[in-house]
PDB file of C-alpha atoms in Angstrom:
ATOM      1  CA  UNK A   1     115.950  73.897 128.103  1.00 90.00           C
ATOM      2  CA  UNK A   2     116.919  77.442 129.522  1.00 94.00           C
ATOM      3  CA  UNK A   3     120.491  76.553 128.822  1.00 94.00           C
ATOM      4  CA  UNK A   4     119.311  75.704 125.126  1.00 96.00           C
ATOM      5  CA  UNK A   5     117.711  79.252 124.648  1.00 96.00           C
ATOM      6  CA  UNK A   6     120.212  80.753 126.380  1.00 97.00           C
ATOM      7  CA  UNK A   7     122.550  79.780 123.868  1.00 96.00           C
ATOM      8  CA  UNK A   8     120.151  80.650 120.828  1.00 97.00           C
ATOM      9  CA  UNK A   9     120.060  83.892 121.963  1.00 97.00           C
ATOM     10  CA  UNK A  10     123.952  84.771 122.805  1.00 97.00           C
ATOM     11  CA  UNK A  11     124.431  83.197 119.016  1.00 97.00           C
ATOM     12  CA  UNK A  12     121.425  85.973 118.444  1.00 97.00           C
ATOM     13  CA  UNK A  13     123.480  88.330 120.419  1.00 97.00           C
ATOM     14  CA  UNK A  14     126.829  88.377 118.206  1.00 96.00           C
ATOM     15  CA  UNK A  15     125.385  88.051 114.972  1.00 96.00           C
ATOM     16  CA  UNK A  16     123.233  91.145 115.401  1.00 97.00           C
ATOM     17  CA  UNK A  17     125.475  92.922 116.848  1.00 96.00           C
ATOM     18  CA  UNK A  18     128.031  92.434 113.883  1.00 95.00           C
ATOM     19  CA  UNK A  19     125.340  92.896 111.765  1.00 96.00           C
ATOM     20  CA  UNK A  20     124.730  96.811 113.662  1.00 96.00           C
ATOM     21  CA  UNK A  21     128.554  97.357 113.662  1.00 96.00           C
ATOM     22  CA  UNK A  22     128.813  97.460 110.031  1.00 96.00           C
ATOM     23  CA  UNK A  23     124.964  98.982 109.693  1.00 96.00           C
ATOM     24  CA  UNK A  24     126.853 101.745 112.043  1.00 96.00           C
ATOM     25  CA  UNK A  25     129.893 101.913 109.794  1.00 96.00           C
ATOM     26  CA  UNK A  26     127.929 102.450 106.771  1.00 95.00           C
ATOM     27  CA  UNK A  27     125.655 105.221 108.379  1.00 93.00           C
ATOM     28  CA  UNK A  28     128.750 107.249 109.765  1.00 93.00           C
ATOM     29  CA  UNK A  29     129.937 107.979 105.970  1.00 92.00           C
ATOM     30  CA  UNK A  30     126.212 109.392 105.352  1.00 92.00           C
ATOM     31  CA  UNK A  31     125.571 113.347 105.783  1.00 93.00           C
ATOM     32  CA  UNK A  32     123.599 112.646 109.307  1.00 91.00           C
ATOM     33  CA  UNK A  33     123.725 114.232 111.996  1.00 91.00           C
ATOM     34  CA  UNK A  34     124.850 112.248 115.208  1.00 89.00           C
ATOM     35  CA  UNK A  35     121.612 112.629 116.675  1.00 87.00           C
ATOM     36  CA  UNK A  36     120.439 110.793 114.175  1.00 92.00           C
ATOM     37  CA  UNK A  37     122.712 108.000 113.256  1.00 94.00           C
ATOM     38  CA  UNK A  38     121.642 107.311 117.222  1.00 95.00           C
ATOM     39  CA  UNK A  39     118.751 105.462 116.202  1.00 96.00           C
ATOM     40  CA  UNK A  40     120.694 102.432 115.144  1.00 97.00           C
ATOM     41  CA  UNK A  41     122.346 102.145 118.648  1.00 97.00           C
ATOM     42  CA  UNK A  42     118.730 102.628 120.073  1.00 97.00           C
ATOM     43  CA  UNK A  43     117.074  99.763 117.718  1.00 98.00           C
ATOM     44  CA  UNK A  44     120.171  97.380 118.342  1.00 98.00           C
ATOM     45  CA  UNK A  45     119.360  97.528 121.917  1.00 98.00           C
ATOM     46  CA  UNK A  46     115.155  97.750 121.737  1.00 98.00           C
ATOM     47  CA  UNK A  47     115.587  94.594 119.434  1.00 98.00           C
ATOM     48  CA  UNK A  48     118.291  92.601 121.451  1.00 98.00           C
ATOM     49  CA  UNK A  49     116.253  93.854 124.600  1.00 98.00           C
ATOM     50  CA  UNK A  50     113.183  91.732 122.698  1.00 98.00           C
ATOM     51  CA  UNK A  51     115.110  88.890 121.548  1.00 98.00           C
ATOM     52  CA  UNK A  52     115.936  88.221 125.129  1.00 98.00           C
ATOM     53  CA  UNK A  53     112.498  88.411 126.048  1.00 98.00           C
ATOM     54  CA  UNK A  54     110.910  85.936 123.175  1.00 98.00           C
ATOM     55  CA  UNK A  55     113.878  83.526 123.434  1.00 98.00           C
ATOM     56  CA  UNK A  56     114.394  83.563 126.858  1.00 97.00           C
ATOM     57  CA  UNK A  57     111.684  84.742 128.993  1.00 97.00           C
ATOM     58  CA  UNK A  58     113.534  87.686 129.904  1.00 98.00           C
ATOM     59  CA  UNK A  59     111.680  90.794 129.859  1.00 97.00           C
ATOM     60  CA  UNK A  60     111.665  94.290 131.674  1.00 98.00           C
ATOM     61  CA  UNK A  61     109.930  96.883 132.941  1.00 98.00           C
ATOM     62  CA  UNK A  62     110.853 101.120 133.395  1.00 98.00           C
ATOM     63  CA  UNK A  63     110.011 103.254 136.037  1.00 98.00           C
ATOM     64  CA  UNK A  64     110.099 106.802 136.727  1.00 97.00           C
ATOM     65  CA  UNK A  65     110.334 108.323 133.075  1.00 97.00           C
ATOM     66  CA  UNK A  66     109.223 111.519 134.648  1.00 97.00           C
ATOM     67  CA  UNK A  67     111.976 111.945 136.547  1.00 98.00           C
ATOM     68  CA  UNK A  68     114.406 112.278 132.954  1.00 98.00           C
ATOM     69  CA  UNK A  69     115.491 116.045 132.979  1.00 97.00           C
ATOM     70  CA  UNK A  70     114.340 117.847 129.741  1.00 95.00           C
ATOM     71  CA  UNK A  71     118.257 119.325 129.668  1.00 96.00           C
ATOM     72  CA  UNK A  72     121.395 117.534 128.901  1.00 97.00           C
ATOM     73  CA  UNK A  73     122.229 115.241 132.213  1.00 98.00           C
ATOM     74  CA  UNK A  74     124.919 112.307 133.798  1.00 98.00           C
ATOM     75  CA  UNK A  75     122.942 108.973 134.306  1.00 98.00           C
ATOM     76  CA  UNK A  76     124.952 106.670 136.558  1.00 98.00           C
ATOM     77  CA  UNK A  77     123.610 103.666 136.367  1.00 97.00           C
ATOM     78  CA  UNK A  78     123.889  99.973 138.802  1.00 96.00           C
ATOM     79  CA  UNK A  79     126.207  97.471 136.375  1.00 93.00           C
ATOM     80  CA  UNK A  80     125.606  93.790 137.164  1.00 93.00           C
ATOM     81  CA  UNK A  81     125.373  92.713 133.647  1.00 94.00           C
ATOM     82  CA  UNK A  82     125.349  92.902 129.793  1.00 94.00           C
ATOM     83  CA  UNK A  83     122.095  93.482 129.828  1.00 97.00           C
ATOM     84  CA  UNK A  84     121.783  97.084 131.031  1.00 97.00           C
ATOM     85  CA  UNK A  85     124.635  97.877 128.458  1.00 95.00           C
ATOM     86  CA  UNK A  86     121.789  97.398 125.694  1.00 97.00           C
ATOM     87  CA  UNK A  87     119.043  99.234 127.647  1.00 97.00           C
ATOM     88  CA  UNK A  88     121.052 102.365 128.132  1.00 97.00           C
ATOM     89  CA  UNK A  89     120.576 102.960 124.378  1.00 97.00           C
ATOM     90  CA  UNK A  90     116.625 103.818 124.968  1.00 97.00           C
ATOM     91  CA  UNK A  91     116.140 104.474 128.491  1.00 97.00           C
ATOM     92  CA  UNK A  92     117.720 107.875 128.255  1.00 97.00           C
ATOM     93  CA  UNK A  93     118.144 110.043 125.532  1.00 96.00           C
ATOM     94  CA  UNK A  94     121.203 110.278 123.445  1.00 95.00           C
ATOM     95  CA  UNK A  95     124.738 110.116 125.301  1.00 96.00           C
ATOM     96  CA  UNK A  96     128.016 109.552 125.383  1.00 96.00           C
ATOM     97  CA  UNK A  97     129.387 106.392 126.407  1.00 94.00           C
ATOM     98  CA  UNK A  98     132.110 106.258 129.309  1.00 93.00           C
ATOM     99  CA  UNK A  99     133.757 103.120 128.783  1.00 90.00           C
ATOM    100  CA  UNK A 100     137.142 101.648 128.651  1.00 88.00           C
ATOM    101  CA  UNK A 101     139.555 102.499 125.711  1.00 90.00           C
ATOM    102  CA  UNK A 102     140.158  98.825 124.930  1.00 91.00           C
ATOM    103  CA  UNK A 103     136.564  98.092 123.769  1.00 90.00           C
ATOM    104  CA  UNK A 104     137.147 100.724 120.651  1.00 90.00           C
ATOM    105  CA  UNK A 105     139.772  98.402 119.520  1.00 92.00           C
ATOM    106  CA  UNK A 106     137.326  95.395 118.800  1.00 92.00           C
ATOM    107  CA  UNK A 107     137.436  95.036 115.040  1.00 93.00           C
ATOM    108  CA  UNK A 108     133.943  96.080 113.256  1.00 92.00           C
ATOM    109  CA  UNK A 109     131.615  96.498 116.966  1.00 91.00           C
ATOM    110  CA  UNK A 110     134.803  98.680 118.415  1.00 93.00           C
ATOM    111  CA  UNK A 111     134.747 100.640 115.291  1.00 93.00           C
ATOM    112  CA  UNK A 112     131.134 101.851 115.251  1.00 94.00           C
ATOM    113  CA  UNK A 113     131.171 102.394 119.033  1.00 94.00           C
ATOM    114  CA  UNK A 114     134.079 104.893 118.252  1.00 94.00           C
ATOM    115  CA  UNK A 115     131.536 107.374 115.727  1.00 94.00           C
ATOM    116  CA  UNK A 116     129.382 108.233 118.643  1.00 94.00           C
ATOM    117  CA  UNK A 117     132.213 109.814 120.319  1.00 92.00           C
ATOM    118  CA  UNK A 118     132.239 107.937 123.932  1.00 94.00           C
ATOM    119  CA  UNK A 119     134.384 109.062 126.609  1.00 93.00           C
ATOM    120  CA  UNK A 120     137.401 106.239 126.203  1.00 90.00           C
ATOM    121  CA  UNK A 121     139.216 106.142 128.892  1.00 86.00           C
ATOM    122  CA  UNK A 122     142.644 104.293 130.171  1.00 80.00           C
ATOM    123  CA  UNK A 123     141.234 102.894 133.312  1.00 69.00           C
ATOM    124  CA  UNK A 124     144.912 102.883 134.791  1.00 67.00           C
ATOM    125  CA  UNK A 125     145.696 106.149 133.715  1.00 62.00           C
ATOM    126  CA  UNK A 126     144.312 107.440 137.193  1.00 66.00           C
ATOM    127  CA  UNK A 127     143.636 111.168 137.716  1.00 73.00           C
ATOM    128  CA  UNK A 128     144.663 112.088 134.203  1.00 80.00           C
ATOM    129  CA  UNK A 129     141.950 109.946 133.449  1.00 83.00           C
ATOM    130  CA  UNK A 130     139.181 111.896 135.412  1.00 87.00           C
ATOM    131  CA  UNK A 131     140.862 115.006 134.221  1.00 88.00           C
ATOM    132  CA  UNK A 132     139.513 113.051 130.415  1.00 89.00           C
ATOM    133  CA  UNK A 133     136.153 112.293 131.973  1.00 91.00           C
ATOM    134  CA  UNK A 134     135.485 116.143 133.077  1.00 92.00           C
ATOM    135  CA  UNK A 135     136.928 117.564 129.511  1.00 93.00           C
ATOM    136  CA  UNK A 136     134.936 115.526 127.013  1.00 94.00           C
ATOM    137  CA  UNK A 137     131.983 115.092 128.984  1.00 94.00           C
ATOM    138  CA  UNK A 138     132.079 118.978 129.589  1.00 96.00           C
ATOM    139  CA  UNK A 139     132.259 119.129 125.377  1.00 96.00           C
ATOM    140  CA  UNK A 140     129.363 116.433 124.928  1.00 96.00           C
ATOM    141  CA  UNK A 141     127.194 117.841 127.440  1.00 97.00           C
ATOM    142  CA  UNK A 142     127.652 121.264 125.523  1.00 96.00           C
ATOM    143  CA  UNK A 143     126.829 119.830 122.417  1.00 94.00           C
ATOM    144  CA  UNK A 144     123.584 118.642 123.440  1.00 94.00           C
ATOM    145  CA  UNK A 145     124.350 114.910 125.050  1.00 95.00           C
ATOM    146  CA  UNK A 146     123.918 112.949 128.024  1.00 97.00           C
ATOM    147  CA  UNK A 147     126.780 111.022 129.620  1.00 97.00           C
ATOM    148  CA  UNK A 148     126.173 107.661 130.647  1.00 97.00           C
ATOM    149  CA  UNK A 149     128.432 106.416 133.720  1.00 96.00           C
ATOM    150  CA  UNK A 150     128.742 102.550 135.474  1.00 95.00           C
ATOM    151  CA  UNK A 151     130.303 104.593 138.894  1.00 94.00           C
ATOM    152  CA  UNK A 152     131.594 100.908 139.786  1.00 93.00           C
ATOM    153  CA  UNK A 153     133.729 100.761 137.088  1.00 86.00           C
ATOM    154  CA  UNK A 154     132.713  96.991 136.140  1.00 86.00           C
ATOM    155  CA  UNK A 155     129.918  95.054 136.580  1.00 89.00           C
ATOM    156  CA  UNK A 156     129.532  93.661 140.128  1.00 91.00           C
ATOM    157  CA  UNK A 157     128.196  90.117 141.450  1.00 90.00           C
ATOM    158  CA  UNK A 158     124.539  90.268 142.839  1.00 88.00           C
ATOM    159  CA  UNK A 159     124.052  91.779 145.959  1.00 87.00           C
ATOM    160  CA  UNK A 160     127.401  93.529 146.248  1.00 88.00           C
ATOM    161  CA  UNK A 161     128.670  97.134 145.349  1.00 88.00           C
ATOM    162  CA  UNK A 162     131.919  98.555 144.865  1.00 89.00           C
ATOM    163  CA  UNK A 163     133.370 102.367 145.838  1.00 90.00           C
ATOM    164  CA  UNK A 164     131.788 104.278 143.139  1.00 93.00           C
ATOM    165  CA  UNK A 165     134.254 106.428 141.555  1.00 90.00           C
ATOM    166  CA  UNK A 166     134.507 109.846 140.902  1.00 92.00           C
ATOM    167  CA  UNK A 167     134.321 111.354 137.640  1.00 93.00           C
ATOM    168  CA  UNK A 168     130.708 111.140 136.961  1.00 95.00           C
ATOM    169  CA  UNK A 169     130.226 113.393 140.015  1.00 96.00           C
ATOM    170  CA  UNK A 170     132.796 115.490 139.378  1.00 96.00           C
ATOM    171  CA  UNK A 171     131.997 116.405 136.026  1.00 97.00           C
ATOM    172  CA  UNK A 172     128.341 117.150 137.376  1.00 97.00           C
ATOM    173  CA  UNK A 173     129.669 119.402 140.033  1.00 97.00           C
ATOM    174  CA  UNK A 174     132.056 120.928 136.917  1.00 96.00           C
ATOM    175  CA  UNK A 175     129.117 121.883 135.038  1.00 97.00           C
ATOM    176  CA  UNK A 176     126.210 121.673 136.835  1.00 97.00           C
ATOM    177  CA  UNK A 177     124.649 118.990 134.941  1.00 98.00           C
ATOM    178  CA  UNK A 178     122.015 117.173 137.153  1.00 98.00           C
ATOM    179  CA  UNK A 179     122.986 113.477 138.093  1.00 98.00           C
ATOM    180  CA  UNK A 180     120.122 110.531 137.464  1.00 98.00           C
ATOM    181  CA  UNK A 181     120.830 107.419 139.541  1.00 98.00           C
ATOM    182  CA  UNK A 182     118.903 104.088 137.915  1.00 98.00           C
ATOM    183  CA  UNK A 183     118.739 101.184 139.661  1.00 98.00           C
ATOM    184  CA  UNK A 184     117.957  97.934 138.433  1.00 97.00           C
ATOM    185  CA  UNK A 185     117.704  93.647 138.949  1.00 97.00           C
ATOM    186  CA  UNK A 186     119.276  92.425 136.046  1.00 97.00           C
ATOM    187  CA  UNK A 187     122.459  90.705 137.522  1.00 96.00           C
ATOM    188  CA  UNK A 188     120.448  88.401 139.173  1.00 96.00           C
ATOM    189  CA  UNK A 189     118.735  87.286 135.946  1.00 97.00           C
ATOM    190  CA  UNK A 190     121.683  87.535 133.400  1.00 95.00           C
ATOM    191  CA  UNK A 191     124.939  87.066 135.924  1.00 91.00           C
ATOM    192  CA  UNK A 192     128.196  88.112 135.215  1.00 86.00           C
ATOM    193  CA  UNK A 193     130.640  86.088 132.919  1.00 84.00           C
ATOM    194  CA  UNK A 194     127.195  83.536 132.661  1.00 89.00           C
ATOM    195  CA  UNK A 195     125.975  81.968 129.821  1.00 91.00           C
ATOM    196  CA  UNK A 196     122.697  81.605 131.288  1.00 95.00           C
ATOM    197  CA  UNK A 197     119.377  84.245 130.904  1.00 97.00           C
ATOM    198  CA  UNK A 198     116.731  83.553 133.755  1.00 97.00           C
ATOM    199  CA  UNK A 199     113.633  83.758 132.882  1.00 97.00           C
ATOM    200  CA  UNK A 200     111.605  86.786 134.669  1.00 97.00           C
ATOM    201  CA  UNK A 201     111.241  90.461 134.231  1.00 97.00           C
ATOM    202  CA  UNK A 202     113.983  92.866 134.792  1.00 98.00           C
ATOM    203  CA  UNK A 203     112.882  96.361 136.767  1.00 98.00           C
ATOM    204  CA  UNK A 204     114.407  99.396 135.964  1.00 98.00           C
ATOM    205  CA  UNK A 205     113.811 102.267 137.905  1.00 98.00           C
ATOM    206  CA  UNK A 206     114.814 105.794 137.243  1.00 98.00           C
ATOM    207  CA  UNK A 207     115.039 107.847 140.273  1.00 98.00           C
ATOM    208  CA  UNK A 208     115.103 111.260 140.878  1.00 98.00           C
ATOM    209  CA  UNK A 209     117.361 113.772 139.505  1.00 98.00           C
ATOM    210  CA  UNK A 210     120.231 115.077 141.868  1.00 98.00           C
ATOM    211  CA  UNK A 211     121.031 118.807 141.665  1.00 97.00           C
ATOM    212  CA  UNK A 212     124.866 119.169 142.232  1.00 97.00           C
ATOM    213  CA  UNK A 213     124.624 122.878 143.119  1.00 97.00           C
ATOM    214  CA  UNK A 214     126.676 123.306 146.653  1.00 96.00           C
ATOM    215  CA  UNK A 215     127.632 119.816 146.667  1.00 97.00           C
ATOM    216  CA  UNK A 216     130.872 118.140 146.339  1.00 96.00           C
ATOM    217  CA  UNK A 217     131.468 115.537 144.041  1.00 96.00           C
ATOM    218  CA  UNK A 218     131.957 112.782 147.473  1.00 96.00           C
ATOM    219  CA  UNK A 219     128.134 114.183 148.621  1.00 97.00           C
ATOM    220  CA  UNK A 220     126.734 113.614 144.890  1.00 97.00           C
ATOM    221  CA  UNK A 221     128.472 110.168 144.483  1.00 95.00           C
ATOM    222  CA  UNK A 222     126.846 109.121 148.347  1.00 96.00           C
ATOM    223  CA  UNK A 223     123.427 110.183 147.874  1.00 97.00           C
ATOM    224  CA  UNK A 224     123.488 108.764 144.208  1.00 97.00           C
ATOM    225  CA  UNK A 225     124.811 105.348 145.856  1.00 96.00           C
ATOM    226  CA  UNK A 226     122.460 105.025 148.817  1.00 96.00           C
ATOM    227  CA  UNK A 227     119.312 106.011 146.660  1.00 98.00           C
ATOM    228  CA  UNK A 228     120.725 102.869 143.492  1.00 97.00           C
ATOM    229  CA  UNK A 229     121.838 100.383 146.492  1.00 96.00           C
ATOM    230  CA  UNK A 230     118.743 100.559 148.474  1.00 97.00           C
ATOM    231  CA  UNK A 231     116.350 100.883 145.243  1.00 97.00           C
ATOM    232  CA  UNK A 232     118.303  97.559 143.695  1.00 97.00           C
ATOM    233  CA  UNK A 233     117.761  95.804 147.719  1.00 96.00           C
ATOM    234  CA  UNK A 234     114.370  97.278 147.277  1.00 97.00           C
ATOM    235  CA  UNK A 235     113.263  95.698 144.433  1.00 97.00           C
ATOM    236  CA  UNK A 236     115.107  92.269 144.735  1.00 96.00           C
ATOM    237  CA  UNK A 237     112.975  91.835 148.023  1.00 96.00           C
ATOM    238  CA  UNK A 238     109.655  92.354 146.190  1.00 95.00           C
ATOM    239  CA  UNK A 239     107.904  89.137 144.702  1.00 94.00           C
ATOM    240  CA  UNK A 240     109.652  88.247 141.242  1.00 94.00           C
ATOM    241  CA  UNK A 241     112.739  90.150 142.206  1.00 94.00           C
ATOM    242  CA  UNK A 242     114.734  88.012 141.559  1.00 94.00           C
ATOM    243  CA  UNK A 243     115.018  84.050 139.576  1.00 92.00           C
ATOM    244  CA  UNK A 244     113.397  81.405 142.501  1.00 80.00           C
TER     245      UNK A 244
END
């Protein structure tokens, strides 16, 4: 049966997501601001976020709100699955996307992700492409957005990490911009490259914010990695961490 509604729901999945890609489209040729033409990324994720809940059991929870900075900041987040990619859109407040230049190619969803100006990068470009990281996220952070960073660079199996890279840290330690690490269980409800959505209830916690004043970018990226690895081992050990 969980395969059934795990299969409602990814058929859920695309067709809303089309559905937001041209609702995106439309908006961009309206006279609003970007600020707010971010509400339709924000209700594509708080409803997809639901749908996974009512069709498959899957809900979450978010901790540590308080520790959001009121200014402009880098969030670098734990990426185990899709899921996260939706809940970025209302855990923090508006941001710029750093994601590979391919997805902006997809036809209609590529499109609309491409009028919130993310941070597109060619992940085999090297340094040229932290040199990209540090000069538009310098420009959105001036203009009044977050940047949103997966330091791994994809998403990871359960239980494992990868060397977190770079340019998140670096473009805090550019700018000054505080760095907020959030950990989170949701790879081992919703794995990677699965069809399947466990039932249970995803925990997100938001930890606190790392000042980047007389650090260098290695120091930021280690303390931001130790705090998301052993939050993530933390939770995953606590009842309901984790599918039985």
């Amino acid at each position: 049966m969980q395969w059934l509604r795990s299969l409602v729901f990814t058929a859920l999945l695309f067709a809303v997501t089309a559905v937001f890609g041209v609702i995106v489209l439309v908006g961009a040729v309206l006279p609003l601001t970007l600020a707010q033409r971010y509400a339709i990324p924000r209700a594509w994720g708080r409803l997809l976020t639901w749908l996974a809940g009512v069709v498959c059991g899957l809900r979450y929870t978010i901790e540590g709100r308080e520790n959001l900075p009121a200014r402009p900041f880098i969030s670098l987040w734990k990426h185990s699955s899709a899921w996260e990619t939706m809940a970025q859109m209302f855990v923090v407040p508006p941001a710029s996307w750093l994601l590979k230049r391919e997805v902006t190619w997809i036809p209609v969803v590529g499109w609309a992700v491409r009028t919130y100006k993310p941070i597109a990068i060619n992940r085999s470009a090297g340094h040229s492409a932290v040199n990209q990281v540090v000069s538009q996220g310098r420009d959105r952070l001036a203009a009044g957005m977050g940047v949103i960073v997966y330091p791994e660079g994809t998403r990871v199996m359960p239980g494992q990490t990868r060397k977190y890279g770079v340019s998140g840290a670096l473009l805090a330690c550019e700018t000054g911009a505080p760095v907020v690490p959030i950990a989170h269980n949701s790879g081992y409800f919703w794995r990677r490259r699965s069809l399947l959505k466990k039932p249970g209830t995803i925990r997100v916690v938001i930890g606190p914010a790392i000042d980047p004043t007389g650090l260098t970018p290695r120091e930021v990226n280690e303390r931001a990695q130790q705090w998301i690895e052993a939050k993530v081992a933390e939770i995953v050990a606590q009842p309901g961490g984790k599918p039985n």
